[in-house]
mmCIF file of C-alpha atoms in Angstrom:
data_model
loop_
_atom_site.group_PDB
_atom_site.id
_atom_site.type_symbol
_atom_site.label_atom_id
_atom_site.label_comp_id
_atom_site.label_asym_id
_atom_site.label_seq_id
_atom_site.Cartn_x
_atom_site.Cartn_y
_atom_site.Cartn_z
ATOM 1 C CA MET J 1 98.840 93.527 103.919
ATOM 2 C CA LEU J 2 98.178 94.925 100.335
ATOM 3 C CA VAL J 3 98.719 98.861 99.212
ATOM 4 C CA LEU J 4 96.604 99.933 95.803
ATOM 5 C CA VAL J 5 98.867 103.247 94.471
ATOM 6 C CA ALA J 6 99.006 105.822 91.988
ATOM 7 C CA PRO J 7 101.426 106.977 89.896
ATOM 8 C CA GLY J 8 102.462 110.606 89.055
ATOM 9 C CA GLN J 9 103.013 113.022 85.913
ATOM 10 C CA GLY J 10 105.654 111.494 83.384
ATOM 11 C CA ALA J 11 104.609 108.540 83.456
ATOM 12 C CA GLN J 12 101.982 108.994 80.864
ATOM 13 C CA THR J 13 102.956 107.580 77.144
ATOM 14 C CA PRO J 14 101.062 107.803 73.645
ATOM 15 C CA GLY J 15 98.826 105.881 73.533
ATOM 16 C CA PHE J 16 98.345 104.295 76.364
ATOM 17 C CA LEU J 17 95.083 104.241 77.707
ATOM 18 C CA THR J 18 93.243 102.892 73.658
ATOM 19 C CA PRO J 19 93.300 99.377 75.160
ATOM 20 C CA TRP J 20 91.941 100.350 78.582
ATOM 21 C CA LEU J 21 88.712 101.232 75.811
ATOM 22 C CA ASP J 22 88.091 98.597 74.958
ATOM 23 C CA LEU J 23 86.669 97.091 79.340
ATOM 24 C CA PRO J 24 82.497 97.148 79.004
ATOM 25 C CA GLY J 25 81.908 101.122 79.766
ATOM 26 C CA ALA J 26 85.382 102.411 79.946
ATOM 27 C CA GLU J 27 85.389 105.330 77.396
ATOM 28 C CA ASP J 28 81.259 105.941 77.901
ATOM 29 C CA ARG J 29 83.288 106.901 82.390
ATOM 30 C CA LEU J 30 86.351 108.762 80.516
ATOM 31 C CA ARG J 31 83.091 110.756 78.380
ATOM 32 C CA ALA J 32 81.843 111.954 80.750
ATOM 33 C CA TRP J 33 84.750 113.048 82.062
ATOM 34 C CA SER J 34 86.218 114.517 79.757
ATOM 35 C CA ALA J 35 82.550 117.033 79.395
ATOM 36 C CA ALA J 36 82.495 117.745 82.973
ATOM 37 C CA ILE J 37 86.100 119.100 83.297
ATOM 38 C CA ASP J 38 85.725 120.583 79.001
ATOM 39 C CA LEU J 39 88.886 118.235 78.110
ATOM 40 C CA ASP J 40 88.784 115.669 75.289
ATOM 41 C CA LEU J 41 90.834 112.659 77.427
ATOM 42 C CA VAL J 42 89.948 109.988 74.885
ATOM 43 C CA HIS J 43 91.839 111.969 72.749
ATOM 44 C CA TYR J 44 94.772 112.958 75.055
ATOM 45 C CA GLY J 45 94.431 109.292 76.322
ATOM 46 C CA THR J 46 94.158 107.402 72.551
ATOM 47 C CA LYS J 47 96.174 109.334 69.785
ATOM 48 C CA ALA J 48 97.242 112.958 70.676
ATOM 49 C CA ASP J 49 101.316 112.290 71.026
ATOM 50 C CA ALA J 50 104.135 113.149 73.775
ATOM 51 C CA ASP J 51 104.714 117.349 73.173
ATOM 52 C CA GLU J 52 100.446 117.453 73.774
ATOM 53 C CA ILE J 53 100.813 115.740 76.907
ATOM 54 C CA ARG J 54 103.352 116.613 78.437
ATOM 55 C CA ASP J 55 101.499 119.537 78.614
ATOM 56 C CA THR J 56 100.813 120.275 82.628
ATOM 57 C CA ALA J 57 97.076 120.759 82.469
ATOM 58 C CA VAL J 58 96.546 117.412 80.088
ATOM 59 C CA ALA J 59 99.708 115.306 81.817
ATOM 60 C CA GLN J 60 97.158 115.186 85.457
ATOM 61 C CA PRO J 61 93.660 114.789 84.823
ATOM 62 C CA LEU J 62 94.764 112.674 81.337
ATOM 63 C CA LEU J 63 96.783 110.580 85.018
ATOM 64 C CA VAL J 64 93.814 110.193 87.729
ATOM 65 C CA ALA J 65 91.385 109.472 84.309
ATOM 66 C CA ALA J 66 94.345 106.471 83.871
ATOM 67 C CA SER J 67 94.072 105.302 87.761
ATOM 68 C CA LEU J 68 90.522 105.474 88.370
ATOM 69 C CA LEU J 69 89.578 104.071 85.107
ATOM 70 C CA ALA J 70 91.794 100.775 86.230
ATOM 71 C CA ALA J 71 91.409 100.859 89.928
ATOM 72 C CA ARG J 72 87.550 101.183 89.131
ATOM 73 C CA GLN J 73 88.137 97.489 87.442
ATOM 74 C CA LEU J 74 89.625 95.887 90.427
ATOM 75 C CA PHE J 75 86.827 97.844 93.003
ATOM 76 C CA PRO J 76 83.695 99.082 91.950
ATOM 77 C CA THR J 77 83.971 100.991 94.637
ATOM 78 C CA THR J 78 85.659 101.987 97.716
ATOM 79 C CA GLY J 79 82.885 100.100 99.930
ATOM 80 C CA ASP J 80 84.227 97.279 98.094
ATOM 81 C CA LEU J 81 87.963 97.932 98.113
ATOM 82 C CA ALA J 82 88.049 98.724 101.891
ATOM 83 C CA PRO J 83 87.585 95.385 103.018
ATOM 84 C CA HIS J 84 90.468 94.068 100.356
ATOM 85 C CA VAL J 85 93.271 97.291 100.496
ATOM 86 C CA GLY J 86 95.090 97.867 103.147
ATOM 87 C CA ALA J 87 96.512 101.700 101.589
ATOM 88 C CA VAL J 88 96.026 103.512 99.799
ATOM 89 C CA ALA J 89 98.762 106.365 97.937
ATOM 90 C CA GLY J 90 99.300 108.373 95.022
ATOM 91 C CA HIS J 91 102.667 110.142 94.276
ATOM 92 C CA SER J 92 102.478 113.744 93.548
ATOM 93 C CA VAL J 93 98.911 114.830 91.108
ATOM 94 C CA GLY J 94 98.601 110.222 91.694
ATOM 95 C CA GLU J 95 97.176 111.239 95.869
ATOM 96 C CA LEU J 96 93.683 113.451 93.441
ATOM 97 C CA ALA J 97 93.354 108.959 92.202
ATOM 98 C CA ALA J 98 94.109 108.286 96.355
ATOM 99 C CA THR J 99 91.600 110.241 97.749
ATOM 100 C CA ALA J 100 88.674 109.057 95.131
ATOM 101 C CA LEU J 101 89.658 105.562 95.596
ATOM 102 C CA ALA J 102 89.940 106.680 99.828
ATOM 103 C CA GLY J 103 86.779 108.156 100.046
ATOM 104 C CA VAL J 104 87.310 111.191 100.495
ATOM 105 C CA PHE J 105 86.034 112.941 97.200
ATOM 106 C CA THR J 106 83.289 110.394 95.046
ATOM 107 C CA ASP J 107 85.656 110.036 91.417
ATOM 108 C CA ASP J 108 84.055 112.812 89.656
ATOM 109 C CA ALA J 109 84.965 115.763 92.132
ATOM 110 C CA ALA J 110 88.175 114.043 92.175
ATOM 111 C CA MET J 111 88.324 114.266 88.203
ATOM 112 C CA THR J 112 87.348 118.675 88.936
ATOM 113 C CA LEU J 113 89.862 118.546 91.152
ATOM 114 C CA VAL J 114 92.918 117.454 89.268
ATOM 115 C CA ARG J 115 91.678 119.563 86.503
ATOM 116 C CA ALA J 116 92.242 122.470 88.493
ATOM 117 C CA ARG J 117 95.475 121.502 89.737
ATOM 118 C CA GLY J 118 96.702 121.532 87.068
ATOM 119 C CA GLN J 119 95.677 124.402 85.400
ATOM 120 C CA ALA J 120 96.830 126.359 88.560
ATOM 121 C CA MET J 121 100.313 124.484 88.279
ATOM 122 C CA ALA J 122 101.001 125.088 83.764
ATOM 123 C CA GLU J 123 100.121 129.069 85.058
ATOM 124 C CA ALA J 124 102.871 128.873 87.574
ATOM 125 C CA ALA J 125 105.431 126.914 85.496
ATOM 126 C CA ALA J 126 105.256 129.463 82.665
ATOM 127 C CA VAL J 127 106.125 132.306 84.616
ATOM 128 C CA THR J 128 109.514 131.192 84.422
ATOM 129 C CA GLU J 129 111.811 128.265 82.922
ATOM 130 C CA THR J 130 112.083 125.492 85.322
ATOM 131 C CA GLY J 131 111.798 122.337 85.372
ATOM 132 C CA MET J 132 113.055 119.145 87.200
ATOM 133 C CA SER J 133 115.976 116.084 86.808
ATOM 134 C CA ALA J 134 116.359 112.883 88.667
ATOM 135 C CA LEU J 135 119.553 111.945 90.507
ATOM 136 C CA LEU J 136 119.989 108.519 90.075
ATOM 137 C CA GLY J 137 123.050 106.529 92.653
ATOM 138 C CA GLY J 138 125.021 108.344 94.961
ATOM 139 C CA ASP J 139 124.621 109.643 99.112
ATOM 140 C CA PRO J 140 121.376 110.809 99.746
ATOM 141 C CA GLU J 141 122.739 113.091 102.013
ATOM 142 C CA THR J 142 125.346 114.058 99.466
ATOM 143 C CA THR J 143 123.329 114.334 97.523
ATOM 144 C CA LEU J 144 120.784 116.772 99.632
ATOM 145 C CA ALA J 145 123.663 118.823 100.190
ATOM 146 C CA HIS J 146 125.203 119.321 97.216
ATOM 147 C CA LEU J 147 121.681 120.452 95.377
ATOM 148 C CA ASP J 148 120.852 123.291 98.225
ATOM 149 C CA THR J 149 124.845 124.575 97.035
ATOM 150 C CA LEU J 150 122.966 125.103 93.663
ATOM 151 C CA GLY J 151 119.837 126.394 94.514
ATOM 152 C CA LEU J 152 117.819 123.944 93.479
ATOM 153 C CA THR J 153 114.667 121.629 95.659
ATOM 154 C CA PRO J 154 114.977 117.699 96.923
ATOM 155 C CA ALA J 155 111.047 117.805 94.448
ATOM 156 C CA ASN J 156 111.441 114.126 94.933
ATOM 157 C CA VAL J 157 112.761 112.331 97.772
ATOM 158 C CA ASN J 158 111.188 108.662 96.417
ATOM 159 C CA GLY J 159 113.912 106.476 97.823
ATOM 160 C CA ALA J 160 115.786 103.165 96.282
ATOM 161 C CA GLY J 161 118.487 106.250 95.722
ATOM 162 C CA GLN J 162 116.331 108.608 93.812
ATOM 163 C CA ILE J 163 115.984 111.839 94.404
ATOM 164 C CA VAL J 164 114.247 114.479 91.913
ATOM 165 C CA ALA J 165 115.833 117.421 91.828
ATOM 166 C CA ALA J 166 113.856 120.956 90.320
ATOM 167 C CA GLY J 167 113.859 124.910 90.142
ATOM 168 C CA THR J 168 115.052 127.044 86.822
ATOM 169 C CA LEU J 169 116.551 125.235 83.594
ATOM 170 C CA ALA J 170 120.261 127.417 84.121
ATOM 171 C CA GLN J 171 120.552 125.707 87.666
ATOM 172 C CA LEU J 172 119.311 121.981 86.948
ATOM 173 C CA ALA J 173 122.400 122.493 83.499
ATOM 174 C CA GLU J 174 124.114 123.374 85.925
ATOM 175 C CA LEU J 175 123.398 119.869 88.700
ATOM 176 C CA ALA J 176 124.858 118.450 84.689
ATOM 177 C CA GLU J 177 127.882 120.143 84.243
ATOM 178 C CA ASN J 178 128.463 119.600 88.348
ATOM 179 C CA LYS J 179 126.874 116.006 88.970
ATOM 180 C CA PRO J 180 126.991 115.488 93.287
ATOM 181 C CA GLU J 181 129.656 112.970 93.972
ATOM 182 C CA GLY J 182 128.139 109.291 93.751
ATOM 183 C CA VAL J 183 125.804 109.601 91.238
ATOM 184 C CA ARG J 184 125.755 108.307 88.241
ATOM 185 C CA ARG J 185 123.584 109.833 85.503
ATOM 186 C CA VAL J 186 121.205 113.100 85.788
ATOM 187 C CA VAL J 187 118.070 112.558 83.552
ATOM 188 C CA PRO J 188 115.935 115.912 82.666
ATOM 189 C CA LEU J 189 112.013 114.537 82.889
ATOM 190 C CA LYS J 190 109.934 115.073 81.079
ATOM 191 C CA VAL J 191 107.821 118.159 83.027
ATOM 192 C CA ALA J 192 107.108 121.202 82.314
ATOM 193 C CA GLY J 193 108.029 123.053 84.772
ATOM 194 C CA ALA J 194 109.939 122.244 88.765
ATOM 195 C CA PHE J 195 106.214 120.978 90.808
ATOM 196 C CA HIS J 196 106.621 120.457 94.441
ATOM 197 C CA THR J 197 108.815 123.868 95.073
ATOM 198 C CA HIS J 198 107.760 128.240 95.919
ATOM 199 C CA HIS J 199 108.008 128.462 92.249
ATOM 200 C CA MET J 200 104.312 126.505 91.946
ATOM 201 C CA ALA J 201 103.135 129.256 95.322
ATOM 202 C CA PRO J 202 101.133 130.964 92.472
ATOM 203 C CA ALA J 203 98.504 127.857 92.618
ATOM 204 C CA VAL J 204 98.175 126.974 96.379
ATOM 205 C CA GLU J 205 95.437 129.502 96.278
ATOM 206 C CA LYS J 206 94.416 128.396 93.546
ATOM 207 C CA LEU J 207 93.380 124.391 94.109
ATOM 208 C CA ALA J 208 92.315 126.313 97.838
ATOM 209 C CA ALA J 209 89.788 127.995 95.959
ATOM 210 C CA ALA J 210 88.464 125.540 93.899
ATOM 211 C CA ALA J 211 88.673 122.628 96.914
ATOM 212 C CA ALA J 212 86.440 124.765 99.307
ATOM 213 C CA SER J 213 83.530 123.724 96.500
ATOM 214 C CA VAL J 214 84.202 119.911 96.328
ATOM 215 C CA ASP J 215 81.958 118.141 98.863
ATOM 216 C CA THR J 216 85.465 115.384 101.465
ATOM 217 C CA ALA J 217 84.829 113.435 104.076
ATOM 218 C CA ASP J 218 87.407 111.503 106.065
ATOM 219 C CA PRO J 219 89.075 108.040 104.747
ATOM 220 C CA VAL J 220 87.740 104.860 104.541
ATOM 221 C CA VAL J 221 90.367 102.971 103.658
ATOM 222 C CA PRO J 222 93.990 104.360 105.414
ATOM 223 C CA TYR J 223 95.351 107.267 103.385
ATOM 224 C CA VAL J 224 99.565 108.016 102.892
ATOM 225 C CA SER J 225 100.434 111.413 102.463
ATOM 226 C CA ASN J 226 103.797 112.465 100.543
ATOM 227 C CA SER J 227 103.662 114.834 102.411
ATOM 228 C CA ASP J 228 105.301 113.073 105.253
ATOM 229 C CA GLY J 229 104.748 109.335 105.316
ATOM 230 C CA GLY J 230 101.982 109.390 107.830
ATOM 231 C CA ALA J 231 98.227 108.125 107.773
ATOM 232 C CA VAL J 232 95.507 110.801 107.704
ATOM 233 C CA ALA J 233 92.278 109.564 110.059
ATOM 234 C CA THR J 234 90.397 113.921 108.400
ATOM 235 C CA GLY J 235 89.206 114.369 104.786
ATOM 236 C CA SER J 236 90.286 118.056 106.452
ATOM 237 C CA GLU J 237 93.266 117.164 106.274
ATOM 238 C CA VAL J 238 93.490 115.767 103.739
ATOM 239 C CA VAL J 239 92.601 118.337 101.527
ATOM 240 C CA ALA J 240 95.104 120.520 103.556
ATOM 241 C CA ARG J 241 97.964 118.652 102.795
ATOM 242 C CA LEU J 242 96.964 118.217 98.860
ATOM 243 C CA ILE J 243 96.878 121.517 98.779
ATOM 244 C CA GLY J 244 100.004 122.660 100.256
ATOM 245 C CA GLN J 245 101.889 119.923 99.050
ATOM 246 C CA ILE J 246 101.853 121.684 95.338
ATOM 247 C CA ALA J 247 104.757 123.682 96.459
ATOM 248 C CA ASN J 248 106.787 121.142 98.529
ATOM 249 C CA PRO J 249 108.441 117.658 98.648
ATOM 250 C CA VAL J 250 106.990 114.714 97.428
ATOM 251 C CA ARG J 251 108.571 112.719 100.412
ATOM 252 C CA TRP J 252 107.679 108.771 98.790
ATOM 253 C CA ASP J 253 110.316 107.801 100.678
ATOM 254 C CA LEU J 254 108.350 108.001 103.231
ATOM 255 C CA CYS J 255 105.247 106.599 102.320
ATOM 256 C CA MET J 256 107.571 103.414 101.701
ATOM 257 C CA GLU J 257 108.041 103.235 105.099
ATOM 258 C CA THR J 258 104.694 103.570 106.288
ATOM 259 C CA PHE J 259 103.694 101.037 104.828
ATOM 260 C CA GLN J 260 106.799 98.832 105.234
ATOM 261 C CA GLU J 261 105.978 98.985 109.514
ATOM 262 C CA ARG J 262 101.965 98.658 108.676
ATOM 263 C CA GLY J 263 103.532 95.192 107.340
ATOM 264 C CA VAL J 264 102.679 95.431 103.418
ATOM 265 C CA SER J 265 103.567 92.056 101.672
ATOM 266 C CA ALA J 266 101.978 92.994 97.904
ATOM 267 C CA LEU J 267 102.105 96.572 95.887
ATOM 268 C CA VAL J 268 99.475 96.904 92.947
ATOM 269 C CA GLU J 269 100.845 100.732 90.749
ATOM 270 C CA LEU J 270 98.086 102.082 88.947
ATOM 271 C CA CYS J 271 97.780 103.129 84.612
ATOM 272 C CA PRO J 272 100.263 103.363 83.786
ATOM 273 C CA GLY J 273 102.443 101.606 86.169
ATOM 274 C CA GLY J 274 105.860 100.676 85.677
ATOM 275 C CA THR J 275 107.822 103.905 88.221
ATOM 276 C CA LEU J 276 106.323 103.353 91.723
ATOM 277 C CA THR J 277 106.434 99.573 91.268
ATOM 278 C CA GLY J 278 110.574 99.701 89.304
ATOM 279 C CA ILE J 279 110.965 101.915 93.172
ATOM 280 C CA ALA J 280 108.786 100.407 95.560
ATOM 281 C CA LYS J 281 111.251 96.019 93.882
ATOM 282 C CA ARG J 282 114.339 98.362 95.969
ATOM 283 C CA ALA J 283 113.984 99.591 98.731
ATOM 284 C CA LEU J 284 110.969 97.079 99.014
ATOM 285 C CA PRO J 285 112.963 93.777 99.463
ATOM 286 C CA GLY J 286 110.332 91.121 99.364
ATOM 287 C CA VAL J 287 107.155 92.536 98.873
ATOM 288 C CA ARG J 288 105.158 91.250 95.880
ATOM 289 C CA THR J 289 104.757 94.131 93.206
ATOM 290 C CA LEU J 290 102.690 94.871 90.002
ATOM 291 C CA ALA J 291 102.430 97.184 87.093
ATOM 292 C CA LEU J 292 99.010 97.913 85.650
ATOM 293 C CA LYS J 293 99.626 98.996 81.804
ATOM 294 C CA THR J 294 96.960 97.040 79.839
ATOM 295 C CA PRO J 295 93.614 95.066 80.704
ATOM 296 C CA ASP J 296 95.471 92.216 79.718
ATOM 297 C CA ASP J 297 97.079 92.767 83.756
ATOM 298 C CA LEU J 298 94.126 92.700 84.969
ATOM 299 C CA GLU J 299 93.649 88.880 86.139
ATOM 300 C CA ALA J 300 96.691 88.875 86.965
ATOM 301 C CA ALA J 301 96.108 92.269 89.774
ATOM 302 C CA ARG J 302 92.674 89.609 91.018
ATOM 303 C CA ALA J 303 95.130 87.392 91.540
ATOM 304 C CA LEU J 304 97.555 89.273 93.793
ATOM 305 C CA ILE J 305 94.340 90.968 95.732
ATOM 306 C CA ALA J 306 92.906 87.319 95.846
ATOM 307 C CA GLU J 307 95.961 86.553 97.821
ATOM 308 C CA HIS J 308 97.237 89.363 99.778
ATOM 309 C CA SER J 309 93.862 91.414 100.533
ATOM 310 C CA THR J 310 93.566 92.733 104.186
ATOM 311 C CA ALA J 311 90.354 90.989 104.318
ATOM 312 C CA GLN J 312 92.284 87.906 104.095
ATOM 313 C CA SER J 313 94.740 88.560 106.333
ATOM 314 C CA LEU J 314 91.716 89.663 108.912
ATOM 315 C CA HIS J 315 89.498 85.984 108.065
ATOM 316 C CA ALA J 316 92.962 84.185 108.485
ATOM 317 C CA SER J 317 94.046 86.164 112.293
ATOM 318 C CA HIS J 318 90.373 85.427 113.587
ATOM 319 C CA GLU J 319 90.674 81.254 112.456
ATOM 320 C CA SER J 320 94.004 81.072 114.030
ATOM 321 C CA SER J 321 93.075 83.335 117.410
ATOM 322 C CA HIS J 322 89.403 80.668 117.420
ATOM 323 C CA SER J 323 91.812 77.356 117.142
ATOM 324 C CA SER J 324 93.949 78.986 119.799
ATOM 325 C CA THR J 325 90.441 79.869 121.747
ATOM 326 C CA ALA J 326 88.732 76.458 121.046
ATOM 327 C CA GLU J 327 91.497 73.866 121.796
#
């Protein structure tokens, strides 16, 4: 069973979209989205420096555009995707790309929503100086208890020994000086605020208003939610979770548990891939992983999809059943 995942904020690097623009129709698609959301995605994906693309209002649309651009090279439509993919999910803002792949929103609607999300979260982040830091190693329960004593939120529980803490810069400075027992490193992340915490509460209402004007449909591919790792069956519930998720922790560990329960055999991470495949290699032993970083990775992705697609699994199951019946 194949899972398709989209990375979250922090995965972007200067110029990462440059090679993708050489693909037929890619630049036209990016320019159309740029005009629709009033943000020059071509510039930010090819020429902008690290500080420019760190801006939340820029980073979030850029990441969703990159994931959709890569996904549509593999599956031009959700109808093409559905027979081959057993589940889709995204980490934090990557959920907006996953909603489009699942058929909840059109690609254009997902870009409109991620633009509203990025702007709202950037405004919320400007109210107080906040940030996020990744904690590597240690016992999860010990780490969570320690964060609580410092007033920090476990904003991302990613599994495989990684928890991301979020809060004020003063709280994070104290964490760096006073690590939880067993934690090897505390790594500040290149993000502009304490996402998925109460600091983002002002952004929730703004995304809700934007979502109210967008048409939705029920997922045609299983959509696994960051909220609790559950597969969500209705478009209205997907939207409700997306809105609430802004101010609540990302439970990527539970998403991976769901992948495992559903029999995942391969995981493809969309552009700019690397982070989620790294976690999966530690948390999902035996599962084949592939990160789409440049168009050079597409051929390998197509081969992996052909080998692990849901359609192939269903065909094999049918053949096995037919053979048993015939005998």
